[in-house]
XYZ file of N, CA, C and O in Angstrom:
772
model
N 0.850 -1.180 -0.001
C 0.002 0.001 0.001
C 0.891 1.236 0.002
O 1.782 1.363 0.829
N 0.618 2.159 -0.936
C 1.442 3.349 -1.120
C 0.620 4.594 -0.819
O -0.453 4.789 -1.388
N 1.143 5.425 0.081
C 0.528 6.713 0.381
C 1.309 7.802 -0.334
O 2.489 8.026 -0.048
N 0.670 8.469 -1.292
C 1.255 9.638 -1.955
C 0.962 10.855 -1.081
O -0.136 10.977 -0.541
N 1.932 11.751 -0.963
C 1.738 12.988 -0.206
C 2.146 14.144 -1.110
O 3.274 14.185 -1.610
N 1.197 15.080 -1.305
C 1.477 16.223 -2.177
C 0.623 17.410 -1.767
O -0.422 17.256 -1.134
N 1.041 18.571 -2.159
C 0.338 19.797 -1.818
C -1.070 19.827 -2.411
O -2.001 20.290 -1.777
N -1.237 19.322 -3.637
C -2.508 19.479 -4.337
C -3.216 18.159 -4.607
O -2.581 17.131 -4.821
N -4.525 18.236 -4.650
C -5.375 17.211 -5.237
C -5.875 17.819 -6.535
O -6.603 18.815 -6.519
N -5.444 17.286 -7.665
C -5.851 17.813 -8.959
C -4.675 18.346 -9.750
O -3.549 18.423 -9.268
N -4.967 18.705 -10.991
C -3.935 19.134 -11.932
C -3.455 20.541 -11.619
O -4.229 21.396 -11.208
N -2.166 20.773 -11.812
C -1.572 22.110 -11.692
C -0.451 22.258 -12.723
O -0.450 23.170 -13.504
N 0.516 21.330 -12.714
C 1.663 21.438 -13.613
C 2.369 20.109 -13.779
O 1.768 19.037 -13.670
N 3.685 20.175 -14.001
C 4.480 18.981 -14.280
C 4.536 17.977 -13.154
O 4.474 16.769 -13.372
N 4.664 18.446 -11.916
C 4.724 17.533 -10.773
C 3.429 16.739 -10.678
O 3.437 15.521 -10.428
N 2.315 17.409 -10.881
C 1.021 16.729 -10.789
C 0.830 15.732 -11.931
O 0.258 14.655 -11.730
N 1.339 16.047 -13.106
C 1.293 15.090 -14.214
C 2.102 13.847 -13.866
O 1.647 12.716 -14.075
N 3.290 14.036 -13.301
C 4.134 12.922 -12.875
C 3.410 12.055 -11.840
O 3.431 10.823 -11.916
N 2.753 12.681 -10.885
C 2.048 11.951 -9.837
C 0.922 11.118 -10.429
O 0.779 9.930 -10.115
N 0.109 11.713 -11.278
C -1.033 11.006 -11.847
C -0.585 9.840 -12.728
O -1.137 8.736 -12.639
N 0.431 10.038 -13.548
C 0.952 8.946 -14.381
C 1.527 7.820 -13.531
O 1.282 6.635 -13.808
N 2.274 8.175 -12.495
C 2.846 7.160 -11.594
C 1.743 6.372 -10.898
O 1.813 5.144 -10.786
N 0.728 7.081 -10.428
C -0.381 6.421 -9.731
C -1.098 5.439 -10.643
O -1.406 4.308 -10.242
N -1.358 5.843 -11.853
C -2.063 4.942 -12.797
C -1.239 3.683 -13.068
O -1.780 2.579 -13.119
N 0.064 3.846 -13.237
C 0.926 2.682 -13.484
C 0.981 1.760 -12.267
O 0.926 0.538 -12.401
N 1.083 2.328 -11.084
C 1.132 1.511 -9.873
C -0.194 0.774 -9.651
O -0.203 -0.387 -9.244
N -1.310 1.419 -9.938
C -2.617 0.751 -9.801
C -2.729 -0.399 -10.794
O -3.270 -1.454 -10.462
N -2.239 -0.210 -12.012
C -2.265 -1.298 -13.007
C -1.454 -2.493 -12.533
O -1.754 -3.626 -12.884
N -0.449 -2.246 -11.729
C 0.391 -3.325 -11.205
C -0.155 -3.898 -9.892
O 0.498 -4.690 -9.240
N -1.341 -3.461 -9.481
C -2.007 -4.043 -8.335
C -1.754 -3.410 -6.984
O -2.133 -3.970 -5.954
N -1.131 -2.240 -6.956
C -0.875 -1.576 -5.677
C -2.116 -0.812 -5.197
O -2.855 -0.243 -5.995
N -2.315 -0.804 -3.894
C -3.365 0.009 -3.276
C -2.783 1.395 -3.031
O -1.718 1.516 -2.426
N -3.513 2.423 -3.480
C -2.998 3.786 -3.385
C -3.929 4.678 -2.581
O -5.149 4.509 -2.610
N -3.333 5.627 -1.899
C -4.085 6.693 -1.257
C -3.290 7.979 -1.419
O -2.096 7.956 -1.725
N -3.968 9.103 -1.216
C -3.338 10.414 -1.391
C -3.662 11.295 -0.199
O -4.817 11.410 0.209
N -2.637 11.916 0.357
C -2.801 12.964 1.370
C -2.432 14.277 0.702
O -1.381 14.376 0.069
N -3.294 15.264 0.813
C -3.074 16.540 0.136
C -3.406 17.693 1.072
O -4.150 17.542 2.036
N -2.846 18.863 0.775
C -3.088 20.046 1.599
C -4.260 20.873 1.067
O -5.073 21.362 1.841
N -4.344 21.033 -0.250
C -5.412 21.840 -0.849
C -5.873 21.211 -2.159
O -5.126 20.468 -2.801
N -7.092 21.557 -2.554
C -7.582 21.110 -3.861
C -7.216 22.159 -4.905
O -7.081 23.340 -4.583
N -7.057 21.716 -6.144
C -6.687 22.643 -7.207
C -7.898 23.134 -7.992
O -7.814 24.152 -8.665
N -9.003 22.372 -7.931
C -10.179 22.730 -8.723
C -10.053 22.326 -10.178
O -10.912 22.640 -10.992
N -8.997 21.574 -10.516
C -8.771 21.164 -11.908
C -8.605 19.654 -12.007
O -7.732 19.087 -11.360
N -9.415 19.026 -12.793
C -9.314 17.593 -13.110
C -9.259 16.718 -11.848
O -8.605 15.686 -11.825
N -9.966 17.124 -10.815
C -9.942 16.378 -9.565
C -10.582 14.998 -9.700
O -10.181 14.065 -9.004
N -11.540 14.857 -10.604
C -12.201 13.560 -10.778
C -11.218 12.482 -11.241
O -11.287 11.338 -10.785
N -10.262 12.816 -12.104
C -9.239 11.848 -12.533
C -8.365 11.431 -11.361
O -7.952 10.277 -11.261
N -8.079 12.370 -10.483
C -7.266 12.065 -9.311
C -8.013 11.151 -8.350
O -7.446 10.236 -7.776
N -9.305 11.406 -8.174
C -10.093 10.560 -7.267
C -10.256 9.148 -7.823
O -10.399 8.192 -7.071
N -10.217 9.002 -9.149
C -10.222 7.668 -9.760
C -8.889 6.956 -9.497
O -8.859 5.769 -9.213
N -7.805 7.683 -9.612
C -6.473 7.097 -9.406
C -6.215 6.788 -7.932
O -5.506 5.830 -7.609
N -6.776 7.621 -7.054
C -6.581 7.459 -5.612
C -7.944 7.218 -4.945
O -8.653 8.175 -4.621
N -8.308 5.941 -4.737
C -9.607 5.648 -4.117
C -9.777 6.265 -2.730
O -10.891 6.562 -2.315
N -8.675 6.445 -2.006
C -8.720 7.071 -0.691
C -7.947 8.390 -0.756
O -6.763 8.399 -1.037
N -8.647 9.505 -0.510
C -8.016 10.827 -0.479
C -8.270 11.456 0.872
O -9.391 11.446 1.373
N -7.204 12.003 1.460
C -7.284 12.603 2.788
C -6.775 14.029 2.735
O -5.660 14.258 2.271
N -7.588 14.949 3.228
C -7.095 16.315 3.378
C -6.218 16.349 4.617
O -6.590 15.849 5.670
N -5.058 16.914 4.468
C -4.037 16.853 5.502
C -3.899 18.175 6.231
O -3.783 19.224 5.609
N -3.910 18.102 7.543
C -3.667 19.291 8.371
C -2.346 19.094 9.089
O -2.032 17.983 9.518
N -1.557 20.148 9.206
C -0.279 20.053 9.904
C -0.514 19.884 11.392
O -1.502 20.358 11.932
N 0.368 19.174 12.043
C 0.305 19.005 13.488
C -0.441 17.757 13.910
O -1.065 17.076 13.109
N -0.332 17.440 15.171
C -1.018 16.288 15.745
C -2.513 16.579 15.835
O -2.947 17.708 15.734
N -3.284 15.545 16.051
C -4.715 15.721 16.238
C -5.481 15.440 14.957
O -4.932 14.892 14.001
N -6.776 15.810 14.927
C -7.624 15.499 13.778
C -7.030 16.011 12.472
O -6.701 17.183 12.352
N -6.881 15.134 11.516
C -6.333 15.514 10.221
C -4.828 15.575 10.173
O -4.250 15.832 9.135
N -4.146 15.355 11.292
C -2.689 15.392 11.322
C -2.085 14.161 10.680
O -2.764 13.159 10.434
N -0.795 14.221 10.424
C -0.113 13.123 9.730
C -0.156 11.822 10.514
O -0.326 10.748 9.931
N -0.013 11.883 11.828
C -0.022 10.656 12.634
C -1.363 9.944 12.535
O -1.428 8.728 12.345
N -2.446 10.701 12.646
C -3.789 10.110 12.504
C -3.986 9.553 11.104
O -4.562 8.481 10.931
N -3.516 10.275 10.116
C -3.634 9.825 8.727
C -2.939 8.490 8.522
O -3.471 7.582 7.875
N -1.748 8.334 9.071
C -1.011 7.074 8.930
C -1.757 5.933 9.607
O -1.780 4.808 9.090
N -2.375 6.199 10.734
C -3.173 5.171 11.414
C -4.355 4.742 10.549
O -4.673 3.559 10.459
N -5.005 5.705 9.885
C -6.181 5.384 9.052
C -5.805 4.693 7.742
O -6.482 3.784 7.309
N -4.728 5.154 7.112
C -4.388 4.625 5.779
C -3.481 3.406 5.820
O -3.487 2.602 4.900
N -2.676 3.256 6.862
C -1.821 2.085 7.026
C -0.897 1.775 5.854
O -0.845 0.644 5.378
N -0.111 2.749 5.386
C 0.744 2.495 4.215
C 1.971 1.649 4.539
O 2.450 1.639 5.672
N 2.452 0.930 3.517
C 3.720 0.212 3.618
C 4.881 1.133 3.246
O 6.004 0.935 3.683
N 4.581 2.119 2.398
C 5.596 3.081 1.955
C 4.908 4.421 1.714
O 3.736 4.469 1.328
N 5.646 5.496 1.948
C 5.153 6.854 1.708
C 5.923 7.419 0.518
O 7.153 7.386 0.493
N 5.182 7.929 -0.473
C 5.784 8.525 -1.655
C 5.530 10.030 -1.569
O 4.474 10.518 -1.920
N 6.509 10.764 -1.043
C 6.378 12.183 -0.732
C 6.815 13.030 -1.911
O 7.886 12.827 -2.471
N 5.983 14.021 -2.258
C 6.330 14.932 -3.344
C 6.648 16.317 -2.795
O 7.802 16.701 -2.754
N 5.658 17.076 -2.387
C 5.964 18.384 -1.816
C 4.799 18.892 -0.980
O 3.649 18.572 -1.247
N 5.151 19.680 0.008
C 4.199 20.415 0.838
C 4.869 21.725 1.204
O 6.095 21.796 1.283
N 4.078 22.769 1.436
C 4.704 24.064 1.719
C 5.477 24.129 3.030
O 6.454 24.834 3.131
N 5.080 23.394 4.066
C 5.778 23.438 5.350
C 6.553 22.158 5.598
O 6.454 21.192 4.842
N 7.322 22.137 6.667
C 8.146 20.971 6.989
C 7.571 20.112 8.108
O 8.062 19.021 8.363
N 6.518 20.575 8.779
C 5.975 19.863 9.932
C 5.471 18.476 9.565
O 5.707 17.497 10.284
N 4.745 18.365 8.460
C 4.192 17.067 8.051
C 5.316 16.112 7.674
O 5.306 14.941 8.070
N 6.298 16.593 6.925
C 7.436 15.745 6.568
C 8.114 15.219 7.827
O 8.460 14.041 7.914
N 8.280 16.078 8.795
C 8.908 15.676 10.053
C 8.100 14.566 10.737
O 8.662 13.566 11.196
N 6.773 14.706 10.780
C 5.915 13.669 11.367
C 6.011 12.356 10.599
O 6.072 11.281 11.202
N 6.008 12.438 9.287
C 6.082 11.229 8.466
C 7.404 10.499 8.674
O 7.435 9.273 8.751
N 8.487 11.241 8.774
C 9.791 10.619 9.005
C 9.862 9.951 10.375
O 10.455 8.889 10.523
N 9.230 10.553 11.373
C 9.202 9.964 12.720
C 8.440 8.640 12.764
O 8.658 7.831 13.654
N 7.549 8.419 11.816
C 6.715 7.207 11.832
C 7.528 5.938 11.632
O 7.091 4.858 12.021
N 8.689 6.038 10.990
C 9.497 4.859 10.702
C 9.083 4.127 9.435
O 9.737 3.173 9.019
N 8.003 4.554 8.800
C 7.574 3.952 7.531
C 8.527 4.434 6.444
O 8.852 5.623 6.381
N 9.023 3.523 5.576
C 9.938 3.963 4.517
C 9.342 5.116 3.700
O 8.193 5.047 3.268
N 10.140 6.162 3.538
C 9.678 7.352 2.831
C 10.571 7.584 1.615
O 11.785 7.715 1.741
N 9.934 7.609 0.449
C 10.615 7.894 -0.815
C 10.233 9.311 -1.206
O 9.048 9.663 -1.229
N 11.226 10.139 -1.513
C 10.982 11.537 -1.877
C 11.249 11.742 -3.352
O 12.311 11.402 -3.863
N 10.267 12.276 -4.069
C 10.433 12.645 -5.475
C 10.900 14.091 -5.494
O 10.236 14.974 -4.955
N 12.040 14.345 -6.080
C 12.602 15.698 -6.154
C 12.226 16.269 -7.517
O 12.702 15.801 -8.545
N 11.331 17.254 -7.511
C 10.807 17.820 -8.757
C 11.592 19.033 -9.248
O 11.537 19.368 -10.424
N 12.264 19.714 -8.343
C 12.919 20.969 -8.718
C 14.104 21.218 -7.776
O 14.522 20.325 -7.057
N 14.614 22.433 -7.777
C 15.807 22.767 -6.984
C 15.487 23.361 -5.611
O 16.401 23.699 -4.865
N 14.229 23.517 -5.262
C 13.873 24.227 -4.028
C 14.435 23.601 -2.758
O 14.676 24.308 -1.797
N 14.637 22.294 -2.745
C 15.132 21.638 -1.540
C 16.539 22.120 -1.165
O 16.884 22.210 -0.005
N 17.359 22.454 -2.155
C 18.747 22.813 -1.896
C 19.147 24.178 -2.449
O 20.313 24.521 -2.477
N 18.168 24.975 -2.868
C 18.458 26.327 -3.368
C 17.412 27.287 -2.816
O 16.221 27.141 -3.097
N 17.843 28.260 -2.046
C 16.918 29.233 -1.455
C 16.168 30.011 -2.530
O 15.030 30.397 -2.340
N 16.799 30.228 -3.642
C 16.168 30.942 -4.748
C 15.265 29.996 -5.551
O 14.340 30.429 -6.234
N 15.557 28.707 -5.487
C 14.723 27.704 -6.149
C 15.073 27.437 -7.601
O 14.421 26.630 -8.262
N 16.108 28.081 -8.117
C 16.382 27.959 -9.553
C 17.827 27.576 -9.890
O 18.122 27.291 -11.029
N 18.733 27.600 -8.912
C 20.153 27.241 -9.090
C 20.870 28.095 -10.126
O 21.727 27.619 -10.857
N 20.524 29.373 -10.194
C 21.343 30.297 -10.988
C 21.415 31.635 -10.251
O 20.551 31.970 -9.459
N 22.472 32.364 -10.517
C 22.679 33.658 -9.889
C 21.775 34.685 -10.558
O 21.790 34.843 -11.780
N 21.022 35.381 -9.746
C 20.059 36.357 -10.264
C 20.737 37.451 -11.098
O 20.212 37.891 -12.104
N 21.915 37.879 -10.672
C 22.577 39.004 -11.320
C 23.345 38.594 -12.573
O 23.301 39.278 -13.584
N 24.060 37.465 -12.507
C 24.900 37.056 -13.637
C 24.219 36.042 -14.545
O 24.686 35.787 -15.646
N 23.158 35.403 -14.041
C 22.451 34.315 -14.751
C 23.321 33.071 -14.928
O 22.978 32.162 -15.668
N 24.454 33.023 -14.239
C 25.322 31.845 -14.290
C 24.731 30.742 -13.404
O 24.200 31.012 -12.326
N 24.845 29.492 -13.854
C 24.365 28.356 -13.087
C 25.233 28.205 -11.844
O 26.452 28.304 -11.895
N 24.600 27.959 -10.716
C 25.304 27.795 -9.442
C 25.476 26.301 -9.163
O 24.508 25.545 -9.181
N 26.687 25.882 -8.899
C 26.970 24.492 -8.563
C 27.488 24.343 -7.140
O 28.030 23.306 -6.783
N 27.322 25.383 -6.325
C 27.759 25.324 -4.929
C 26.669 24.693 -4.065
O 25.492 24.811 -4.362
N 27.078 24.065 -2.959
C 26.065 23.593 -2.002
C 25.475 24.788 -1.245
O 26.010 25.891 -1.276
N 24.369 24.547 -0.575
C 23.764 25.579 0.258
C 24.760 25.973 1.347
O 25.291 25.119 2.050
N 25.039 27.252 1.433
C 25.998 27.755 2.425
C 25.743 29.241 2.622
O 24.846 29.818 2.003
N 26.552 29.862 3.466
C 26.418 31.297 3.683
C 26.656 32.097 2.399
O 26.212 33.248 2.295
N 27.300 31.479 1.431
C 27.513 32.160 0.140
C 26.201 32.374 -0.601
O 26.135 33.150 -1.537
N 25.140 31.659 -0.184
C 23.817 31.898 -0.769
C 23.285 33.264 -0.329
O 22.471 33.873 -1.010
N 23.756 33.734 0.836
C 23.309 35.016 1.350
C 24.099 36.165 0.747
O 23.547 37.185 0.351
N 25.414 35.989 0.693
C 26.306 36.996 0.104
C 27.293 36.247 -0.783
O 27.957 35.342 -0.303
N 27.373 36.459 -2.043
C 26.856 37.575 -2.817
C 25.507 37.317 -3.498
O 24.965 38.204 -4.132
N 24.918 36.142 -3.370
C 23.715 35.782 -4.132
C 22.452 36.529 -3.694
O 21.533 36.707 -4.480
N 22.383 36.931 -2.433
C 21.209 37.599 -1.865
C 19.946 36.737 -1.958
O 18.836 37.236 -2.163
N 20.117 35.427 -1.780
C 19.000 34.484 -1.902
C 17.994 34.610 -0.768
O 16.921 34.023 -0.831
N 18.309 35.380 0.258
C 17.355 35.594 1.348
C 16.222 36.529 0.938
O 15.237 36.682 1.645
N 16.336 37.143 -0.231
C 15.272 37.982 -0.774
C 14.595 37.185 -1.897
O 15.200 36.892 -2.913
N 13.354 36.816 -1.676
C 12.630 36.016 -2.656
C 11.478 36.785 -3.281
O 10.978 37.759 -2.722
N 11.059 36.313 -4.448
C 9.893 36.911 -5.105
C 8.643 36.537 -4.321
O 8.553 35.464 -3.740
N 7.660 37.408 -4.339
C 6.431 37.195 -3.588
C 5.219 37.506 -4.475
O 4.506 38.478 -4.244
N 4.991 36.674 -5.507
C 3.868 36.969 -6.398
C 2.539 36.909 -5.643
O 2.283 36.006 -4.874
N 1.741 37.911 -5.829
C 0.443 37.966 -5.174
C 0.467 38.508 -3.763
O -0.577 38.647 -3.130
N 1.637 38.798 -3.246
C 1.746 39.332 -1.890
C 1.581 40.841 -1.861
O 1.559 41.504 -2.894
N 1.478 41.394 -0.656
C 1.361 42.842 -0.532
C 2.637 43.540 -0.990
O 2.598 44.618 -1.553
N 3.768 42.893 -0.731
C 5.053 43.416 -1.202
C 5.570 42.497 -2.304
O 5.287 41.298 -2.306
N 6.364 43.002 -3.227
C 6.859 42.157 -4.319
C 7.957 41.179 -3.892
O 8.306 40.272 -4.631
N 8.511 41.360 -2.680
C 9.575 40.475 -2.195
C 9.209 39.942 -0.807
O 8.366 40.505 -0.108
N 9.870 38.840 -0.429
C 9.671 38.268 0.902
C 11.011 37.760 1.416
O 11.967 37.579 0.668
N 11.073 37.504 2.718
C 12.256 36.982 3.386
C 12.308 35.475 3.187
O 11.324 34.778 3.401
N 13.447 34.929 2.791
C 13.668 33.487 2.673
C 14.664 33.099 3.760
O 15.766 33.631 3.812
N 14.285 32.171 4.608
C 15.080 31.826 5.773
C 16.177 30.818 5.452
O 15.900 29.715 4.967
N 17.393 31.198 5.759
C 18.546 30.302 5.586
C 18.454 29.117 6.542
O 18.705 27.979 6.173
N 18.057 29.364 7.786
C 17.955 28.263 8.763
C 16.858 27.283 8.377
O 17.008 26.084 8.584
N 15.758 27.769 7.809
C 14.700 26.861 7.332
C 15.217 26.008 6.174
O 14.878 24.823 6.072
N 16.047 26.586 5.314
C 16.624 25.829 4.195
C 17.519 24.709 4.726
O 17.468 23.580 4.242
N 18.326 25.021 5.729
C 19.188 23.997 6.326
C 18.361 22.902 6.995
O 18.693 21.714 6.907
N 17.278 23.284 7.656
C 16.387 22.301 8.282
C 15.769 21.381 7.233
O 15.661 20.168 7.426
N 15.351 21.952 6.111
C 14.766 21.141 5.035
C 15.777 20.129 4.509
O 15.458 18.963 4.298
N 17.005 20.555 4.322
C 18.047 19.630 3.879
C 18.259 18.514 4.898
O 18.333 17.337 4.552
N 18.338 18.884 6.163
C 18.554 17.903 7.230
C 17.426 16.869 7.267
O 17.674 15.670 7.369
N 16.185 17.304 7.157
C 15.055 16.383 7.162
C 15.081 15.468 5.942
O 14.863 14.255 6.052
N 15.337 16.030 4.786
C 15.303 15.229 3.563
C 16.439 14.213 3.481
O 16.318 13.214 2.792
N 17.516 14.456 4.185
C 18.592 13.463 4.235
C 18.152 12.195 4.947
O 18.775 11.149 4.821
N 17.061 12.266 5.714
C 16.541 11.106 6.435
C 15.644 10.219 5.560
O 15.254 9.140 5.985
N 15.295 10.674 4.373
C 14.446 9.875 3.479
C 15.182 8.594 3.091
O 16.405 8.594 2.928
N 14.426 7.530 2.915
C 15.040 6.252 2.543
C 15.584 6.271 1.112
O 16.627 5.696 0.842
N 14.847 6.914 0.221
C 15.285 7.035 -1.169
C 14.845 8.382 -1.707
O 13.852 8.952 -1.264
N 15.575 8.862 -2.716
C 15.219 10.072 -3.439
C 15.153 9.728 -4.919
O 16.072 9.087 -5.438
N 14.080 10.127 -5.572
C 13.954 9.934 -7.013
C 14.198 11.264 -7.692
O 13.539 12.262 -7.364
N 15.138 11.285 -8.641
C 15.499 12.521 -9.324
C 15.301 12.343 -10.821
O 15.206 11.228 -11.329
N 15.248 13.461 -11.527
C 15.049 13.434 -12.968
C 16.349 13.341 -13.755
O 16.335 12.978 -14.918
N 17.478 13.697 -13.126
C 18.720 13.733 -13.894
C 19.931 13.523 -12.994
O 19.850 13.685 -11.773
N 21.049 13.209 -13.608
C 22.307 13.095 -12.874
C 22.749 14.459 -12.343
O 23.386 14.551 -11.296
N 22.405 15.523 -13.059
C 22.730 16.869 -12.589
C 22.026 17.145 -11.261
O 22.641 17.647 -10.322
N 20.757 16.809 -11.188
C 20.008 16.999 -9.948
C 20.599 16.141 -8.827
O 20.742 16.605 -7.696
N 20.969 14.924 -9.139
C 21.595 14.051 -8.147
C 22.914 14.674 -7.668
O 23.224 14.647 -6.470
N 23.675 15.259 -8.578
C 24.931 15.920 -8.208
C 24.717 17.051 -7.215
O 25.498 17.220 -6.274
N 23.660 17.834 -7.420
C 23.343 18.915 -6.474
C 23.045 18.337 -5.094
O 23.471 18.892 -4.076
N 22.314 17.229 -5.039
C 21.992 16.608 -3.751
C 23.258 16.095 -3.065
O 23.456 16.310 -1.866
N 24.122 15.427 -3.816
C 25.362 14.892 -3.247
C 26.224 16.030 -2.707
O 26.793 15.938 -1.617
N 26.304 17.139 -3.445
C 27.076 18.302 -2.967
C 26.485 18.878 -1.684
O 27.173 19.557 -0.922
N 25.216 18.610 -1.431
C 24.560 19.094 -0.230
C 24.504 18.045 0.874
O 23.685 18.131 1.785
N 25.360 17.030 0.790
C 25.496 16.087 1.881
C 24.630 14.853 1.822
O 24.575 14.078 2.764
N 23.933 14.616 0.704
C 23.126 13.411 0.567
C 24.012 12.247 0.140
O 24.991 12.428 -0.570
N 23.650 11.069 0.571
C 24.362 9.841 0.208
C 24.013 9.533 -1.255
O 22.834 9.482 -1.603
N 25.010 9.298 -2.087
C 24.752 9.020 -3.500
C 23.922 7.752 -3.695
O 23.254 7.592 -4.704
N 23.921 6.852 -2.716
C 23.121 5.624 -2.827
C 21.631 5.891 -2.601
O 20.808 5.035 -2.907
N 21.277 7.067 -2.079
C 19.871 7.388 -1.845
C 19.118 7.644 -3.130
O 17.911 7.447 -3.198
N 19.809 8.155 -4.136
C 19.104 8.568 -5.354
C 19.521 7.808 -6.569
O 20.456 7.139 -6.693
C-alpha cells in the first residue's frame, strides 16, 4: 500500500502530471494507493479521485487531520512524498518509521532561490547551500507573487532544516544526474538517489 503525499489534489503542472501517471501505473500493477493533500486545485480532480480511491485532506500538526492520525487510518507500507509548503508534516512522516521515498521535482530543496542560478549574472550555481547563498547571491530575498510586497524573506535556517530532514528519506527519485549531483554536494548519500 502506497501513500502519496502532495500539496494538491488535482492538476496544476508537471509535478502533478508525474504523480497522476505514476499512480495509474502503480494501480495497473495491483498496488493500493491513497493520497494525502493540503489543498484542492479545482482542476481535473475527478481523474485524481479515480487514481486514488482514498483521499485525505491533511492538516499540519497532531490531532484530527494530522499526519499521525492519517497514517493510522491509511496504514501504508511506503510513503511517496512529493511536496508540501511546510516541513511539519514531513517531520511527522519521518518519525513514523515507515519507509519514505521523496520525489525531487525541482531545486527548491537545496536552493533558497529555487532555480540554481545567480540572479545578477544568470550563471548556473553548482555550490552547495551555504552562507555564500546570502552573500553575494542575496537568496534571502525572494519573489512574492500575489503578496502585498513584491519580495519576501527566505530563511537560511529553514533551508538547512529542510536539507537535514530530507537526508533522512530512505530514497530520493531525481530526474537527472545533474540534480543528483546537487543533492550529493549538499550532503546526501549518492546511494539514496
